[in-house]
Amino acid sequence: NLYARMDRPADAIEQYEKAIQIDNEFYPAKANLAVLYSQQGRNPEAETLLRGALETAPEMHDLAYSLGLLLVEMQRYPEALTFLERAAAGLPGRARIHYNLGMLYQFMQDLERTELALGRALALEPDNLEFLYAMADHLIKLGRFEEARPLAVRMAELYPQEPIGGQMLDFIRQNTGR
């Protein structure tokens, strides 16, 4: 981890590989190594590492999440969905997983599931600007301006330094006349 923080990826990879040789079930090393592989554009190697770890430890939902994100990056969306759903079910208290799942549902045009996943993220972190924006944007795209309004108000109140809340409120006013 120190080598990774020191921007010495080759040394970090060597140490992670040694850690895995010592203990093939040391999943933090596998997860960190997969991240480094991905950062180097070695996505197939990262995928193989994560899939192998999940085969031996299917309860490691963080690994399923990492694999889901990697598959999104690789534009393999239906496969990614499977792993993000698995991660969300296994780690229901992790708002970021629900958010990413919601964004993938939105991309795949599953609007009902988009709303459910984003709603779960917001229920867990109701003041998160990114989550508020995603849900408000989703509702606006569906023409549900009055449902988006309180989210935009909340953004403007909680984050007055960020223009997005006010911009959304202006857009809602333009489309509703109030």
JSON list of C-alpha atoms in Angstrom, two decimals:
[
{"chain": "A", "resi": 1, "resn": "ASN", "atom": "CA", "xyz": [0.00, 0.00, 0.00]},
{"chain": "A", "resi": 2, "resn": "LEU", "atom": "CA", "xyz": [2.88, 2.33, 0.78]},
{"chain": "A", "resi": 3, "resn": "TYR", "atom": "CA", "xyz": [4.39, 1.77, -2.67]},
{"chain": "A", "resi": 4, "resn": "ALA", "atom": "CA", "xyz": [1.02, 2.46, -4.29]},
{"chain": "A", "resi": 5, "resn": "ARG", "atom": "CA", "xyz": [0.73, 5.73, -2.35]},
{"chain": "A", "resi": 6, "resn": "MET", "atom": "CA", "xyz": [4.29, 6.64, -3.32]},
{"chain": "A", "resi": 7, "resn": "ASP", "atom": "CA", "xyz": [3.38, 6.21, -6.98]},
{"chain": "A", "resi": 8, "resn": "ARG", "atom": "CA", "xyz": [5.59, 3.18, -7.36]},
{"chain": "A", "resi": 9, "resn": "PRO", "atom": "CA", "xyz": [3.10, 0.80, -8.98]},
{"chain": "A", "resi": 10, "resn": "ALA", "atom": "CA", "xyz": [5.66, -1.81, -10.10]},
{"chain": "A", "resi": 11, "resn": "ASP", "atom": "CA", "xyz": [6.88, -2.23, -6.53]},
{"chain": "A", "resi": 12, "resn": "ALA", "atom": "CA", "xyz": [3.32, -2.29, -5.22]},
{"chain": "A", "resi": 13, "resn": "ILE", "atom": "CA", "xyz": [2.34, -4.98, -7.72]},
{"chain": "A", "resi": 14, "resn": "GLU", "atom": "CA", "xyz": [5.36, -7.07, -6.72]},
{"chain": "A", "resi": 15, "resn": "GLN", "atom": "CA", "xyz": [4.43, -6.82, -3.03]},
{"chain": "A", "resi": 16, "resn": "TYR", "atom": "CA", "xyz": [0.75, -7.60, -3.62]},
{"chain": "A", "resi": 17, "resn": "GLU", "atom": "CA", "xyz": [1.71, -10.64, -5.68]},
{"chain": "A", "resi": 18, "resn": "LYS", "atom": "CA", "xyz": [4.04, -11.81, -2.88]},
{"chain": "A", "resi": 19, "resn": "ALA", "atom": "CA", "xyz": [1.26, -11.33, -0.32]},
{"chain": "A", "resi": 20, "resn": "ILE", "atom": "CA", "xyz": [-1.09, -13.42, -2.46]},
{"chain": "A", "resi": 21, "resn": "GLN", "atom": "CA", "xyz": [1.56, -16.15, -2.82]},
{"chain": "A", "resi": 22, "resn": "ILE", "atom": "CA", "xyz": [1.87, -16.26, 0.96]},
{"chain": "A", "resi": 23, "resn": "ASP", "atom": "CA", "xyz": [-1.89, -16.25, 1.54]},
{"chain": "A", "resi": 24, "resn": "ASN", "atom": "CA", "xyz": [-4.09, -16.85, -1.48]},
{"chain": "A", "resi": 25, "resn": "GLU", "atom": "CA", "xyz": [-7.12, -15.86, 0.59]},
{"chain": "A", "resi": 26, "resn": "PHE", "atom": "CA", "xyz": [-5.79, -12.41, 1.50]},
{"chain": "A", "resi": 27, "resn": "TYR", "atom": "CA", "xyz": [-8.49, -10.58, -0.44]},
{"chain": "A", "resi": 28, "resn": "PRO", "atom": "CA", "xyz": [-7.40, -7.00, 0.32]},
{"chain": "A", "resi": 29, "resn": "ALA", "atom": "CA", "xyz": [-4.18, -7.68, -1.63]},
{"chain": "A", "resi": 30, "resn": "LYS", "atom": "CA", "xyz": [-6.20, -9.07, -4.52]},
{"chain": "A", "resi": 31, "resn": "ALA", "atom": "CA", "xyz": [-8.54, -6.09, -4.53]},
{"chain": "A", "resi": 32, "resn": "ASN", "atom": "CA", "xyz": [-5.66, -3.60, -4.38]},
{"chain": "A", "resi": 33, "resn": "LEU", "atom": "CA", "xyz": [-3.76, -5.46, -7.09]},
{"chain": "A", "resi": 34, "resn": "ALA", "atom": "CA", "xyz": [-6.85, -5.43, -9.30]},
{"chain": "A", "resi": 35, "resn": "VAL", "atom": "CA", "xyz": [-7.10, -1.64, -8.85]},
{"chain": "A", "resi": 36, "resn": "LEU", "atom": "CA", "xyz": [-3.49, -1.21, -9.87]},
{"chain": "A", "resi": 37, "resn": "TYR", "atom": "CA", "xyz": [-3.95, -3.47, -12.87]},
{"chain": "A", "resi": 38, "resn": "SER", "atom": "CA", "xyz": [-6.98, -1.43, -13.92]},
{"chain": "A", "resi": 39, "resn": "GLN", "atom": "CA", "xyz": [-5.10, 1.85, -13.51]},
{"chain": "A", "resi": 40, "resn": "GLN", "atom": "CA", "xyz": [-2.46, 0.48, -15.86]},
{"chain": "A", "resi": 41, "resn": "GLY", "atom": "CA", "xyz": [-5.05, -0.53, -18.45]},
{"chain": "A", "resi": 42, "resn": "ARG", "atom": "CA", "xyz": [-4.63, -4.18, -17.58]},
{"chain": "A", "resi": 43, "resn": "ASN", "atom": "CA", "xyz": [-8.36, -4.74, -17.18]},
{"chain": "A", "resi": 44, "resn": "PRO", "atom": "CA", "xyz": [-8.40, -8.38, -18.30]},
{"chain": "A", "resi": 45, "resn": "GLU", "atom": "CA", "xyz": [-5.88, -9.22, -15.58]},
{"chain": "A", "resi": 46, "resn": "ALA", "atom": "CA", "xyz": [-7.88, -7.29, -13.01]},
{"chain": "A", "resi": 47, "resn": "GLU", "atom": "CA", "xyz": [-11.04, -9.08, -14.08]},
{"chain": "A", "resi": 48, "resn": "THR", "atom": "CA", "xyz": [-9.39, -12.51, -13.83]},
{"chain": "A", "resi": 49, "resn": "LEU", "atom": "CA", "xyz": [-8.09, -11.70, -10.36]},
{"chain": "A", "resi": 50, "resn": "LEU", "atom": "CA", "xyz": [-11.48, -10.49, -9.09]},
{"chain": "A", "resi": 51, "resn": "ARG", "atom": "CA", "xyz": [-13.42, -13.36, -10.63]},
{"chain": "A", "resi": 52, "resn": "GLY", "atom": "CA", "xyz": [-11.02, -15.88, -9.12]},
{"chain": "A", "resi": 53, "resn": "ALA", "atom": "CA", "xyz": [-11.33, -14.29, -5.70]},
{"chain": "A", "resi": 54, "resn": "LEU", "atom": "CA", "xyz": [-15.13, -14.31, -5.94]},
{"chain": "A", "resi": 55, "resn": "GLU", "atom": "CA", "xyz": [-15.17, -17.98, -6.89]},
{"chain": "A", "resi": 56, "resn": "THR", "atom": "CA", "xyz": [-13.41, -18.88, -3.67]},
{"chain": "A", "resi": 57, "resn": "ALA", "atom": "CA", "xyz": [-15.10, -16.25, -1.50]},
{"chain": "A", "resi": 58, "resn": "PRO", "atom": "CA", "xyz": [-18.54, -15.38, -2.91]},
{"chain": "A", "resi": 59, "resn": "GLU", "atom": "CA", "xyz": [-19.41, -13.59, 0.32]},
{"chain": "A", "resi": 60, "resn": "MET", "atom": "CA", "xyz": [-16.82, -10.89, -0.43]},
{"chain": "A", "resi": 61, "resn": "HIS", "atom": "CA", "xyz": [-19.31, -8.33, -1.69]},
{"chain": "A", "resi": 62, "resn": "ASP", "atom": "CA", "xyz": [-16.67, -5.60, -1.97]},
{"chain": "A", "resi": 63, "resn": "LEU", "atom": "CA", "xyz": [-14.99, -7.73, -4.63]},
{"chain": "A", "resi": 64, "resn": "ALA", "atom": "CA", "xyz": [-18.30, -8.07, -6.48]},
{"chain": "A", "resi": 65, "resn": "TYR", "atom": "CA", "xyz": [-18.62, -4.29, -6.35]},
{"chain": "A", "resi": 66, "resn": "SER", "atom": "CA", "xyz": [-15.10, -3.81, -7.70]},
{"chain": "A", "resi": 67, "resn": "LEU", "atom": "CA", "xyz": [-15.75, -6.29, -10.48]},
{"chain": "A", "resi": 68, "resn": "GLY", "atom": "CA", "xyz": [-19.03, -4.57, -11.33]},
{"chain": "A", "resi": 69, "resn": "LEU", "atom": "CA", "xyz": [-17.29, -1.20, -11.62]},
{"chain": "A", "resi": 70, "resn": "LEU", "atom": "CA", "xyz": [-14.52, -2.73, -13.72]},
{"chain": "A", "resi": 71, "resn": "LEU", "atom": "CA", "xyz": [-17.06, -4.29, -16.08]},
{"chain": "A", "resi": 72, "resn": "VAL", "atom": "CA", "xyz": [-18.81, -0.92, -16.44]},
{"chain": "A", "resi": 73, "resn": "GLU", "atom": "CA", "xyz": [-15.46, 0.58, -17.37]},
{"chain": "A", "resi": 74, "resn": "MET", "atom": "CA", "xyz": [-15.07, -2.21, -19.93]},
{"chain": "A", "resi": 75, "resn": "GLN", "atom": "CA", "xyz": [-18.57, -1.39, -21.26]},
{"chain": "A", "resi": 76, "resn": "ARG", "atom": "CA", "xyz": [-19.91, -4.83, -20.41]},
{"chain": "A", "resi": 77, "resn": "TYR", "atom": "CA", "xyz": [-23.04, -3.47, -18.86]},
{"chain": "A", "resi": 78, "resn": "PRO", "atom": "CA", "xyz": [-25.34, -6.51, -18.45]},
{"chain": "A", "resi": 79, "resn": "GLU", "atom": "CA", "xyz": [-22.53, -8.41, -16.72]},
{"chain": "A", "resi": 80, "resn": "ALA", "atom": "CA", "xyz": [-21.71, -5.39, -14.60]},
{"chain": "A", "resi": 81, "resn": "LEU", "atom": "CA", "xyz": [-25.32, -5.18, -13.52]},
{"chain": "A", "resi": 82, "resn": "THR", "atom": "CA", "xyz": [-25.17, -8.71, -12.12]},
{"chain": "A", "resi": 83, "resn": "PHE", "atom": "CA", "xyz": [-22.19, -7.90, -9.91]},
{"chain": "A", "resi": 84, "resn": "LEU", "atom": "CA", "xyz": [-23.44, -4.49, -8.78]},
{"chain": "A", "resi": 85, "resn": "GLU", "atom": "CA", "xyz": [-26.79, -6.03, -7.83]},
{"chain": "A", "resi": 86, "resn": "ARG", "atom": "CA", "xyz": [-24.95, -8.74, -5.93]},
{"chain": "A", "resi": 87, "resn": "ALA", "atom": "CA", "xyz": [-22.87, -6.13, -4.10]},
{"chain": "A", "resi": 88, "resn": "ALA", "atom": "CA", "xyz": [-25.94, -4.02, -3.27]},
{"chain": "A", "resi": 89, "resn": "ALA", "atom": "CA", "xyz": [-27.75, -7.05, -1.85]},
{"chain": "A", "resi": 90, "resn": "GLY", "atom": "CA", "xyz": [-24.73, -8.08, 0.20]},
{"chain": "A", "resi": 91, "resn": "LEU", "atom": "CA", "xyz": [-23.85, -4.58, 1.41]},
{"chain": "A", "resi": 92, "resn": "PRO", "atom": "CA", "xyz": [-27.24, -2.88, 1.74]},
{"chain": "A", "resi": 93, "resn": "GLY", "atom": "CA", "xyz": [-25.85, -0.10, 3.93]},
{"chain": "A", "resi": 94, "resn": "ARG", "atom": "CA", "xyz": [-23.36, 1.15, 1.33]},
{"chain": "A", "resi": 95, "resn": "ALA", "atom": "CA", "xyz": [-24.96, 4.14, -0.36]},
{"chain": "A", "resi": 96, "resn": "ARG", "atom": "CA", "xyz": [-22.31, 4.46, -3.09]},
{"chain": "A", "resi": 97, "resn": "ILE", "atom": "CA", "xyz": [-23.09, 0.96, -4.35]},
{"chain": "A", "resi": 98, "resn": "HIS", "atom": "CA", "xyz": [-26.78, 1.81, -4.68]},
{"chain": "A", "resi": 99, "resn": "TYR", "atom": "CA", "xyz": [-25.91, 5.06, -6.43]},
{"chain": "A", "resi": 100, "resn": "ASN", "atom": "CA", "xyz": [-23.67, 3.33, -8.97]},
{"chain": "A", "resi": 101, "resn": "LEU", "atom": "CA", "xyz": [-26.30, 0.66, -9.49]},
{"chain": "A", "resi": 102, "resn": "GLY", "atom": "CA", "xyz": [-28.91, 3.36, -10.05]},
{"chain": "A", "resi": 103, "resn": "MET", "atom": "CA", "xyz": [-26.74, 5.12, -12.59]},
{"chain": "A", "resi": 104, "resn": "LEU", "atom": "CA", "xyz": [-26.23, 1.86, -14.48]},
{"chain": "A", "resi": 105, "resn": "TYR", "atom": "CA", "xyz": [-29.97, 1.17, -14.42]},
{"chain": "A", "resi": 106, "resn": "GLN", "atom": "CA", "xyz": [-30.53, 4.66, -15.81]},
{"chain": "A", "resi": 107, "resn": "PHE", "atom": "CA", "xyz": [-28.00, 4.07, -18.57]},
{"chain": "A", "resi": 108, "resn": "MET", "atom": "CA", "xyz": [-29.75, 0.80, -19.41]},
{"chain": "A", "resi": 109, "resn": "GLN", "atom": "CA", "xyz": [-33.14, 2.58, -19.45]},
{"chain": "A", "resi": 110, "resn": "ASP", "atom": "CA", "xyz": [-34.58, 0.66, -16.48]},
{"chain": "A", "resi": 111, "resn": "LEU", "atom": "CA", "xyz": [-36.21, 3.74, -15.02]},
{"chain": "A", "resi": 112, "resn": "GLU", "atom": "CA", "xyz": [-38.16, 2.04, -12.26]},
{"chain": "A", "resi": 113, "resn": "ARG", "atom": "CA", "xyz": [-35.08, 0.36, -10.85]},
{"chain": "A", "resi": 114, "resn": "THR", "atom": "CA", "xyz": [-33.12, 3.59, -11.30]},
{"chain": "A", "resi": 115, "resn": "GLU", "atom": "CA", "xyz": [-35.47, 5.33, -8.94]},
{"chain": "A", "resi": 116, "resn": "LEU", "atom": "CA", "xyz": [-35.41, 2.51, -6.39]},
{"chain": "A", "resi": 117, "resn": "ALA", "atom": "CA", "xyz": [-31.61, 2.33, -6.30]},
{"chain": "A", "resi": 118, "resn": "LEU", "atom": "CA", "xyz": [-31.14, 6.11, -6.14]},
{"chain": "A", "resi": 119, "resn": "GLY", "atom": "CA", "xyz": [-33.82, 6.24, -3.43]},
{"chain": "A", "resi": 120, "resn": "ARG", "atom": "CA", "xyz": [-31.87, 3.71, -1.37]},
{"chain": "A", "resi": 121, "resn": "ALA", "atom": "CA", "xyz": [-28.68, 5.75, -1.78]},
{"chain": "A", "resi": 122, "resn": "LEU", "atom": "CA", "xyz": [-30.49, 8.91, -0.66]},
{"chain": "A", "resi": 123, "resn": "ALA", "atom": "CA", "xyz": [-32.12, 7.13, 2.28]},
{"chain": "A", "resi": 124, "resn": "LEU", "atom": "CA", "xyz": [-28.65, 6.20, 3.49]},
{"chain": "A", "resi": 125, "resn": "GLU", "atom": "CA", "xyz": [-27.03, 9.58, 2.77]},
{"chain": "A", "resi": 126, "resn": "PRO", "atom": "CA", "xyz": [-29.80, 12.17, 2.44]},
{"chain": "A", "resi": 127, "resn": "ASP", "atom": "CA", "xyz": [-27.40, 15.12, 2.30]},
{"chain": "A", "resi": 128, "resn": "ASN", "atom": "CA", "xyz": [-25.08, 13.79, -0.41]},
{"chain": "A", "resi": 129, "resn": "LEU", "atom": "CA", "xyz": [-24.99, 16.34, -3.23]},
{"chain": "A", "resi": 130, "resn": "GLU", "atom": "CA", "xyz": [-24.21, 13.77, -5.90]},
{"chain": "A", "resi": 131, "resn": "PHE", "atom": "CA", "xyz": [-27.12, 11.55, -4.84]},
{"chain": "A", "resi": 132, "resn": "LEU", "atom": "CA", "xyz": [-29.52, 14.49, -4.57]},
{"chain": "A", "resi": 133, "resn": "TYR", "atom": "CA", "xyz": [-28.50, 15.65, -8.04]},
{"chain": "A", "resi": 134, "resn": "ALA", "atom": "CA", "xyz": [-28.86, 12.19, -9.57]},
{"chain": "A", "resi": 135, "resn": "MET", "atom": "CA", "xyz": [-32.38, 11.72, -8.22]},
{"chain": "A", "resi": 136, "resn": "ALA", "atom": "CA", "xyz": [-33.49, 15.25, -9.12]},
{"chain": "A", "resi": 137, "resn": "ASP", "atom": "CA", "xyz": [-32.05, 14.87, -12.62]},
{"chain": "A", "resi": 138, "resn": "HIS", "atom": "CA", "xyz": [-33.81, 11.52, -13.01]},
{"chain": "A", "resi": 139, "resn": "LEU", "atom": "CA", "xyz": [-37.15, 13.02, -11.98]},
{"chain": "A", "resi": 140, "resn": "ILE", "atom": "CA", "xyz": [-36.70, 16.06, -14.23]},
{"chain": "A", "resi": 141, "resn": "LYS", "atom": "CA", "xyz": [-35.95, 13.83, -17.21]},
{"chain": "A", "resi": 142, "resn": "LEU", "atom": "CA", "xyz": [-39.25, 12.09, -16.53]},
{"chain": "A", "resi": 143, "resn": "GLY", "atom": "CA", "xyz": [-41.07, 15.43, -16.38]},
{"chain": "A", "resi": 144, "resn": "ARG", "atom": "CA", "xyz": [-41.77, 15.02, -12.66]},
{"chain": "A", "resi": 145, "resn": "PHE", "atom": "CA", "xyz": [-40.74, 18.56, -11.81]},
{"chain": "A", "resi": 146, "resn": "GLU", "atom": "CA", "xyz": [-42.69, 18.91, -8.56]},
{"chain": "A", "resi": 147, "resn": "GLU", "atom": "CA", "xyz": [-41.05, 15.79, -7.15]},
{"chain": "A", "resi": 148, "resn": "ALA", "atom": "CA", "xyz": [-37.64, 17.13, -8.16]},
{"chain": "A", "resi": 149, "resn": "ARG", "atom": "CA", "xyz": [-38.27, 20.56, -6.62]},
{"chain": "A", "resi": 150, "resn": "PRO", "atom": "CA", "xyz": [-37.64, 19.63, -2.95]},
{"chain": "A", "resi": 151, "resn": "LEU", "atom": "CA", "xyz": [-34.41, 17.90, -3.94]},
{"chain": "A", "resi": 152, "resn": "ALA", "atom": "CA", "xyz": [-33.22, 21.00, -5.79]},
{"chain": "A", "resi": 153, "resn": "VAL", "atom": "CA", "xyz": [-34.20, 23.18, -2.82]},
{"chain": "A", "resi": 154, "resn": "ARG", "atom": "CA", "xyz": [-32.25, 20.87, -0.53]},
{"chain": "A", "resi": 155, "resn": "MET", "atom": "CA", "xyz": [-29.19, 21.09, -2.79]},
{"chain": "A", "resi": 156, "resn": "ALA", "atom": "CA", "xyz": [-29.38, 24.88, -2.84]},
{"chain": "A", "resi": 157, "resn": "GLU", "atom": "CA", "xyz": [-29.77, 25.06, 0.95]},
{"chain": "A", "resi": 158, "resn": "LEU", "atom": "CA", "xyz": [-27.09, 22.53, 1.84]},
{"chain": "A", "resi": 159, "resn": "TYR", "atom": "CA", "xyz": [-24.58, 23.57, -0.81]},
{"chain": "A", "resi": 160, "resn": "PRO", "atom": "CA", "xyz": [-25.05, 27.30, -1.46]},
{"chain": "A", "resi": 161, "resn": "GLN", "atom": "CA", "xyz": [-21.54, 27.48, -2.93]},
{"chain": "A", "resi": 162, "resn": "GLU", "atom": "CA", "xyz": [-22.55, 25.00, -5.66]},
{"chain": "A", "resi": 163, "resn": "PRO", "atom": "CA", "xyz": [-24.67, 26.51, -8.45]},
{"chain": "A", "resi": 164, "resn": "ILE", "atom": "CA", "xyz": [-26.40, 23.27, -9.46]},
{"chain": "A", "resi": 165, "resn": "GLY", "atom": "CA", "xyz": [-29.24, 23.49, -6.92]},
{"chain": "A", "resi": 166, "resn": "GLY", "atom": "CA", "xyz": [-30.21, 26.99, -8.02]},
{"chain": "A", "resi": 167, "resn": "GLN", "atom": "CA", "xyz": [-29.84, 26.06, -11.68]},
{"chain": "A", "resi": 168, "resn": "MET", "atom": "CA", "xyz": [-32.17, 23.12, -11.22]},
{"chain": "A", "resi": 169, "resn": "LEU", "atom": "CA", "xyz": [-34.68, 25.31, -9.40]},
{"chain": "A", "resi": 170, "resn": "ASP", "atom": "CA", "xyz": [-34.57, 27.81, -12.27]},
{"chain": "A", "resi": 171, "resn": "PHE", "atom": "CA", "xyz": [-35.14, 25.00, -14.77]},
{"chain": "A", "resi": 172, "resn": "ILE", "atom": "CA", "xyz": [-38.06, 23.66, -12.74]},
{"chain": "A", "resi": 173, "resn": "ARG", "atom": "CA", "xyz": [-39.59, 27.17, -12.54]},
{"chain": "A", "resi": 174, "resn": "GLN", "atom": "CA", "xyz": [-39.22, 27.62, -16.30]},
{"chain": "A", "resi": 175, "resn": "ASN", "atom": "CA", "xyz": [-41.03, 24.34, -16.90]},
{"chain": "A", "resi": 176, "resn": "THR", "atom": "CA", "xyz": [-43.77, 24.74, -14.32]},
{"chain": "A", "resi": 177, "resn": "GLY", "atom": "CA", "xyz": [-44.34, 28.49, -14.28]},
{"chain": "A", "resi": 178, "resn": "ARG", "atom": "CA", "xyz": [-43.70, 28.61, -10.55]}
]
